Amino acid sequence: MMSVVVAIPEPRASELVAELKLEGVAAVVAASDAPLPLPAGCRAVLVPAAREVLTPGFVATCDRAGVRILPVGGRDGRVLGRYGLAAALPSTASGWEVVAALETDAPSVASPSGVAATSHRLTVVWGPQGAPGRTTIAIELAVEMVRRGRRTTLIDADTVAPSIALLLGLGDESPGIAAACRRAEAGALDDAELARLATSLPASGGAVDVLAGISRPGRWAELTSSRLHSALVASRVWAEESVVDVSGAFDADDEATFDVTGPRRHAATVAALDVADVVVAVAAGDPLGMSRFVRDHAELRRLATRARIHVVVNGVRPGPLGIDARGQIRTTLDRFAGITEVTFLPFDQRAADTALLHARPIADVAPRSALAAAVRRLAAEVLPLAGPPTDDSSRGSSRAARRPLRGRAAPGA
């Protein structure tokens, strides 16, 4: 028998529990403003479709426990889209309507071949044009996932300014994502091929498998939508965590002004957002960065319909925004984009410079930096399925900075 927690306001909660019992569903009433903790054996929870209830912590707890969330009532569909939830049931929904919703398959955010998103996950790091720091954050998130015992692939799918290979000191001869796309089109991209095409990057606690980007931006036509979609799906099956760095541009204008049957330069970004389980949306912490982010955020939500979107503001400092920089950013995002959940990353130029000097992740060369600590907190919040770190991140950084790169560039495909 299915077990359901009804956490909507009274008296409708008690009435719905009685109706569900008539339908053969075991149901109990919980407080609508604080449905946690959920009882053992719970299969689903009915909650108001409201921001104050659907918090990142609540959604993450339900994901870990395999509990399905059924939102009820509410007029703000943005909060549902942010977490990839289905449309809300009407506040007057009857017991049989709830049962019908429970028997309907949840929105598909799982990868093929039976690999669920709760065990294998694909995270896309996106940000508008203007270098908000999306590549740096993608690298640091990948390293953090390795530290937490997750097999991780870092993929550079940026067709405008691919830079992961440059930032990590990898050679241009690496076949990377372009070769993976070619193999995917031929139907020959399996786990063995991905292992052959990836370059192993030693990191704290393990190694990151890197699929480097195209060596020249002019090769963007190699990353077509269908090719990249297949390659990312294969990566999600192969690795527990796939972190994808994409460009900031979309194809909305191209569809209106060019032949839609031909290749489009930014189709790779659209394909990655379409298959993503989580999108880390990065904005620069200055007035120009906020303007660009707000302008593109609506299009991001339209494209990433199945993903849970988490907003990150990078490089926050008082200089460009005055003393209360965080307060101004929160007000701006809430007023113009309806965003209330934000993670802030500090401006740490010294750590970033050290990472550039040694061509290593910040977590390796400056593990005590404020930015590295903030990314660790971000990983725990946005990717909560990862376990505890496997090493002590507070150890000295000189050994990691001097450690040679042992990864080999795989032969071309």
XYZ file of C-alpha atoms in Angstrom:
413
model
C 0.000 0.000 0.000
C 1.249 3.464 -0.915
C 2.096 5.815 1.961
C 1.456 9.535 1.468
C 2.038 12.565 3.697
C -0.504 15.355 3.221
C 1.091 18.649 4.260
C -1.472 21.176 3.073
C -3.543 23.581 5.221
C -6.506 22.351 7.233
C -9.359 21.512 6.969
C -8.670 20.283 3.451
C -5.742 18.130 4.656
C -7.919 15.927 6.884
C -10.618 15.700 4.221
C -8.079 14.591 1.617
C -6.604 11.966 3.966
C -10.076 10.452 4.388
C -10.616 10.437 0.617
C -7.244 8.803 0.020
C -8.002 6.059 2.525
C -11.186 5.279 0.571
C -8.983 4.902 -2.495
C -6.775 2.411 -0.655
C -3.916 4.818 0.032
C -2.446 5.131 3.533
C -2.148 8.854 4.293
C -1.295 11.021 7.291
C -1.506 14.755 7.965
C 1.609 16.871 8.574
C 2.132 20.560 9.217
C 1.912 22.457 5.921
C 4.733 24.839 6.838
C 7.143 22.152 8.103
C 6.482 18.697 6.571
C 9.880 17.329 7.612
C 10.829 14.830 8.944
C 8.951 12.366 6.752
C 7.884 9.007 8.220
C 9.610 5.791 7.181
C 8.114 4.181 4.097
C 6.753 7.451 2.738
C 6.328 7.348 -1.059
C 5.026 10.861 -1.728
C 4.308 14.161 -0.006
C 1.655 16.731 -0.920
C 2.809 20.272 -0.155
C 1.706 23.795 -1.117
C 3.388 25.095 -4.262
C 5.069 27.910 -2.351
C 8.670 29.084 -2.073
C 8.670 28.975 1.698
C 7.888 25.229 1.603
C 9.770 24.139 -1.535
C 13.231 25.043 -0.281
C 16.488 23.502 -1.562
C 16.891 21.584 1.698
C 13.392 20.090 1.525
C 13.740 19.068 -2.132
C 17.186 17.571 -1.497
C 15.885 15.546 1.476
C 13.027 14.142 -0.609
C 15.431 13.300 -3.455
C 17.737 11.387 -1.124
C 14.827 9.442 0.377
C 13.204 8.741 -3.007
C 10.032 10.585 -1.967
C 7.993 12.121 -4.764
C 6.826 15.737 -4.302
C 3.293 16.624 -5.435
C 2.720 20.407 -5.269
C -0.825 21.582 -4.613
C -2.323 24.996 -5.436
C -0.210 28.096 -5.887
C 0.127 30.463 -8.832
C 3.904 30.816 -9.111
C 5.064 28.204 -11.617
C 8.640 29.479 -11.467
C 9.384 27.705 -8.218
C 8.179 24.412 -9.753
C 10.319 24.882 -12.849
C 13.344 25.622 -10.693
C 13.213 22.130 -9.182
C 11.855 20.285 -12.223
C 8.520 19.502 -10.538
C 5.291 18.720 -12.358
C 2.460 21.246 -12.618
C 0.628 21.789 -9.350
C -2.617 19.996 -8.605
C -5.599 22.293 -7.969
C -6.197 23.141 -4.329
C -9.574 21.386 -4.596
C -8.097 18.162 -6.010
C -9.979 15.062 -4.903
C -8.526 11.818 -3.632
C -8.831 10.032 -6.969
C -7.065 12.926 -8.734
C -4.161 12.567 -6.308
C -4.046 8.812 -6.903
C -4.027 9.408 -10.674
C -1.093 11.818 -10.247
C 0.772 9.272 -8.130
C 0.286 6.590 -10.754
C 1.538 8.886 -13.506
C 5.251 8.716 -14.194
C 7.246 11.594 -12.748
C 8.970 14.031 -15.141
C 11.896 12.189 -16.676
C 15.208 13.510 -15.424
C 16.824 10.100 -15.336
C 19.330 8.897 -17.850
C 18.666 5.929 -20.159
C 19.775 2.359 -19.511
C 18.033 2.448 -16.144
C 20.537 4.807 -14.491
C 18.589 7.131 -12.219
C 19.517 10.747 -11.635
C 19.787 10.000 -7.922
C 22.860 7.838 -8.609
C 24.253 9.364 -11.820
C 23.829 13.056 -12.436
C 24.660 15.603 -15.119
C 25.318 19.170 -13.975
C 25.583 22.032 -16.469
C 27.409 25.200 -15.439
C 26.010 28.130 -17.416
C 26.447 31.882 -17.231
C 25.760 34.823 -19.546
C 28.377 36.336 -21.810
C 31.080 38.350 -20.057
C 33.209 35.761 -18.219
C 31.276 35.425 -14.932
C 33.552 32.530 -13.902
C 31.561 29.519 -15.070
C 34.639 27.529 -16.185
C 36.408 28.051 -12.858
C 33.298 26.969 -10.966
C 32.851 23.916 -13.204
C 36.436 22.820 -12.493
C 36.085 23.342 -8.754
C 32.768 21.473 -8.596
C 34.294 18.519 -10.440
C 37.252 18.409 -8.052
C 34.916 18.597 -5.065
C 32.844 15.674 -6.357
C 36.012 13.578 -6.648
C 36.924 14.473 -3.066
C 33.527 13.115 -2.018
C 34.167 9.753 -3.599
C 32.206 10.237 -6.831
C 33.571 9.191 -10.213
C 33.488 12.490 -12.092
C 33.811 13.634 -15.691
C 34.509 17.278 -16.561
C 33.311 18.198 -20.069
C 34.106 21.369 -22.017
C 31.144 21.957 -24.366
C 31.808 25.682 -24.818
C 31.696 26.485 -28.558
C 32.664 30.161 -28.136
C 35.644 30.232 -25.770
C 36.656 26.711 -24.663
C 39.231 27.066 -21.888
C 39.274 24.035 -19.580
C 42.342 22.574 -21.318
C 44.194 25.896 -20.993
C 43.299 26.345 -17.325
C 44.408 22.795 -16.466
C 47.507 22.633 -18.646
C 46.185 19.905 -20.949
C 47.523 19.549 -24.481
C 45.525 20.479 -27.561
C 46.125 16.990 -28.953
C 43.560 15.484 -26.572
C 40.582 14.171 -28.619
C 38.074 15.228 -25.951
C 34.418 16.000 -26.478
C 34.678 16.437 -30.260
C 35.897 12.860 -30.683
C 33.231 11.653 -28.236
C 30.580 13.359 -30.363
C 31.850 11.660 -33.507
C 31.817 8.268 -31.811
C 28.338 8.947 -30.428
C 27.027 9.723 -33.919
C 28.399 6.388 -35.108
C 26.728 4.604 -32.183
C 30.100 3.484 -30.816
C 30.441 5.601 -27.659
C 30.490 3.239 -24.692
C 32.269 3.223 -21.334
C 35.499 1.892 -22.822
C 35.561 4.592 -25.498
C 34.908 7.355 -22.971
C 37.750 6.069 -20.817
C 40.029 6.084 -23.869
C 39.088 9.584 -24.965
C 39.270 11.227 -21.528
C 42.407 12.650 -19.934
C 42.938 11.810 -16.269
C 43.616 14.874 -14.126
C 45.013 14.077 -10.656
C 43.146 15.990 -7.958
C 42.782 15.926 -4.186
C 41.288 12.571 -3.256
C 41.312 11.022 -6.744
C 41.294 11.990 -10.409
C 38.899 13.852 -12.697
C 38.280 12.444 -16.187
C 38.424 15.444 -18.516
C 36.889 15.604 -21.978
C 38.616 18.707 -23.305
C 36.878 21.134 -25.635
C 37.521 21.986 -29.250
C 40.989 23.405 -29.856
C 39.682 26.312 -31.973
C 36.296 28.066 -31.759
C 35.953 27.610 -35.531
C 35.360 23.887 -34.944
C 31.980 24.558 -33.337
C 30.137 22.649 -36.078
C 31.572 19.397 -34.672
C 29.400 19.774 -31.565
C 25.978 19.476 -33.136
C 22.893 19.175 -30.969
C 22.210 15.498 -31.636
C 25.874 14.498 -31.305
C 26.400 16.294 -28.021
C 23.086 15.089 -26.604
C 24.122 11.468 -27.220
C 27.612 12.052 -25.829
C 26.285 13.619 -22.621
C 23.795 10.807 -22.096
C 26.628 8.294 -22.481
C 28.757 10.261 -20.010
C 25.966 10.243 -17.446
C 25.781 6.471 -17.714
C 29.576 6.135 -17.428
C 30.333 8.548 -14.563
C 28.465 9.229 -11.354
C 28.925 12.972 -11.819
C 29.217 14.732 -15.185
C 30.006 18.457 -14.942
C 29.568 20.329 -18.233
C 30.884 23.805 -19.014
C 28.894 25.569 -21.766
C 28.930 28.949 -23.466
C 26.596 31.727 -22.430
C 24.852 32.216 -25.770
C 21.538 30.669 -26.802
C 20.086 29.989 -30.242
C 16.885 31.977 -29.916
C 17.959 34.646 -32.422
C 19.444 32.089 -34.823
C 16.120 30.266 -35.077
C 14.408 33.483 -36.162
C 17.001 34.723 -38.670
C 18.738 31.664 -40.123
C 17.921 28.369 -41.762
C 16.785 26.212 -38.851
C 17.696 23.024 -40.703
C 21.397 23.909 -40.752
C 23.876 23.694 -37.872
C 23.739 26.448 -35.278
C 26.756 27.549 -33.311
C 25.112 27.617 -29.903
C 23.059 24.437 -30.278
C 25.543 22.722 -27.937
C 24.434 24.932 -25.056
C 20.765 24.217 -25.753
C 21.400 20.464 -25.982
C 23.289 20.417 -22.682
C 20.555 22.365 -20.896
C 17.912 20.022 -22.293
C 19.552 16.898 -20.851
C 20.761 18.450 -17.563
C 19.624 17.280 -14.146
C 21.023 20.373 -12.397
C 21.954 23.775 -13.822
C 24.340 26.000 -11.884
C 23.573 29.465 -13.274
C 26.512 31.802 -12.660
C 26.255 35.596 -12.560
C 29.055 38.094 -12.051
C 28.718 40.107 -8.830
C 28.666 43.575 -10.438
C 25.985 45.774 -12.076
C 26.836 44.687 -15.627
C 26.865 41.024 -14.664
C 23.486 41.365 -12.941
C 21.980 43.067 -15.998
C 23.205 40.351 -18.336
C 22.012 37.566 -16.062
C 18.518 38.978 -15.557
C 18.167 39.516 -19.304
C 18.992 35.858 -20.109
C 17.446 34.126 -17.101
C 13.959 33.791 -18.597
C 15.376 32.068 -21.677
C 17.420 29.761 -19.449
C 14.269 28.681 -17.615
C 12.517 28.038 -20.912
C 15.312 25.800 -22.176
C 16.143 23.924 -18.954
C 12.616 22.735 -18.249
C 13.611 19.454 -16.585
C 16.574 20.680 -14.564
C 16.820 22.090 -11.075
C 18.315 25.574 -11.467
C 20.544 27.015 -8.752
C 21.734 30.617 -9.018
C 25.312 31.474 -8.023
C 26.709 35.001 -7.875
C 30.482 34.948 -8.306
C 33.145 37.510 -7.387
C 31.029 39.325 -4.795
C 32.826 42.345 -3.338
C 31.762 45.768 -2.050
C 33.639 47.788 -4.707
C 31.157 47.838 -7.619
C 27.993 47.690 -5.479
C 28.822 49.516 -2.262
C 28.814 48.217 1.299
C 25.730 45.977 1.185
C 26.593 44.179 -2.053
C 24.734 40.974 -1.189
C 21.610 42.831 -0.146
C 21.508 44.769 -3.400
C 22.014 41.607 -5.432
C 19.233 39.784 -3.585
C 16.851 42.699 -4.106
C 17.675 42.940 -7.811
C 17.267 39.232 -8.508
C 14.012 39.007 -6.548
C 12.505 42.097 -8.160
C 13.423 41.467 -11.791
C 13.693 37.664 -12.004
C 11.737 36.294 -9.043
C 14.871 34.605 -7.663
C 15.069 34.256 -3.883
C 17.538 31.384 -3.422
C 21.086 32.589 -4.165
C 24.583 31.342 -3.301
C 27.392 33.904 -3.100
C 31.024 33.184 -3.949
C 33.657 35.661 -2.740
C 36.220 37.522 -4.815
C 39.576 35.782 -4.222
C 42.024 37.087 -6.793
C 45.108 35.664 -5.085
C 43.776 32.098 -5.171
C 42.658 32.501 -8.795
C 46.093 33.824 -9.798
C 47.835 30.936 -8.043
C 45.652 28.437 -9.891
C 46.466 30.113 -13.223
C 50.186 30.138 -12.446
C 50.302 26.394 -11.735
C 47.517 25.377 -14.181
C 45.797 23.518 -11.357
C 42.387 23.713 -9.644
C 42.106 26.264 -6.848
C 41.220 23.494 -4.388
C 44.636 21.903 -5.016
C 46.913 24.941 -4.912
C 45.008 27.051 -2.364
C 42.698 24.735 -0.406
C 42.299 27.263 2.428
C 41.097 30.068 0.177
C 37.700 31.607 0.787
C 36.634 30.708 -2.752
C 37.542 27.027 -2.360
C 35.597 26.876 0.923
C 32.579 28.550 -0.684
C 32.582 26.057 -3.584
C 32.685 23.187 -1.075
C 29.564 24.610 0.561
C 27.997 25.093 -2.859
C 28.632 21.454 -3.766
C 27.047 20.267 -0.532
C 23.978 22.426 -1.190
C 23.476 21.939 -4.929
C 24.701 18.329 -5.225
C 23.563 16.870 -1.889
C 23.854 13.193 -2.862
C 27.632 13.300 -2.627
C 29.186 11.797 0.476
C 31.632 13.383 2.901
C 35.090 14.405 1.678
C 37.634 11.617 1.504
C 40.618 13.801 2.389
C 41.486 16.788 4.540
C 41.080 19.863 2.347
C 42.839 22.076 4.864
C 46.249 20.523 4.254
C 49.028 22.618 2.769
C 48.902 23.555 -0.880
C 52.531 23.482 -1.988
C 52.626 19.719 -2.544
C 49.548 19.826 -4.805
C 50.952 22.785 -6.712
C 54.236 20.988 -7.414
C 52.653 17.640 -8.248
C 53.224 16.788 -11.944
C 50.329 16.102 -14.265
C 50.317 12.346 -14.772
C 47.293 12.183 -17.059
C 48.007 11.067 -20.584
C 46.450 12.453 -23.679
C 44.560 9.629 -25.310
C 45.158 8.862 -28.949
C 42.851 10.530 -31.426
C 39.674 8.895 -32.551
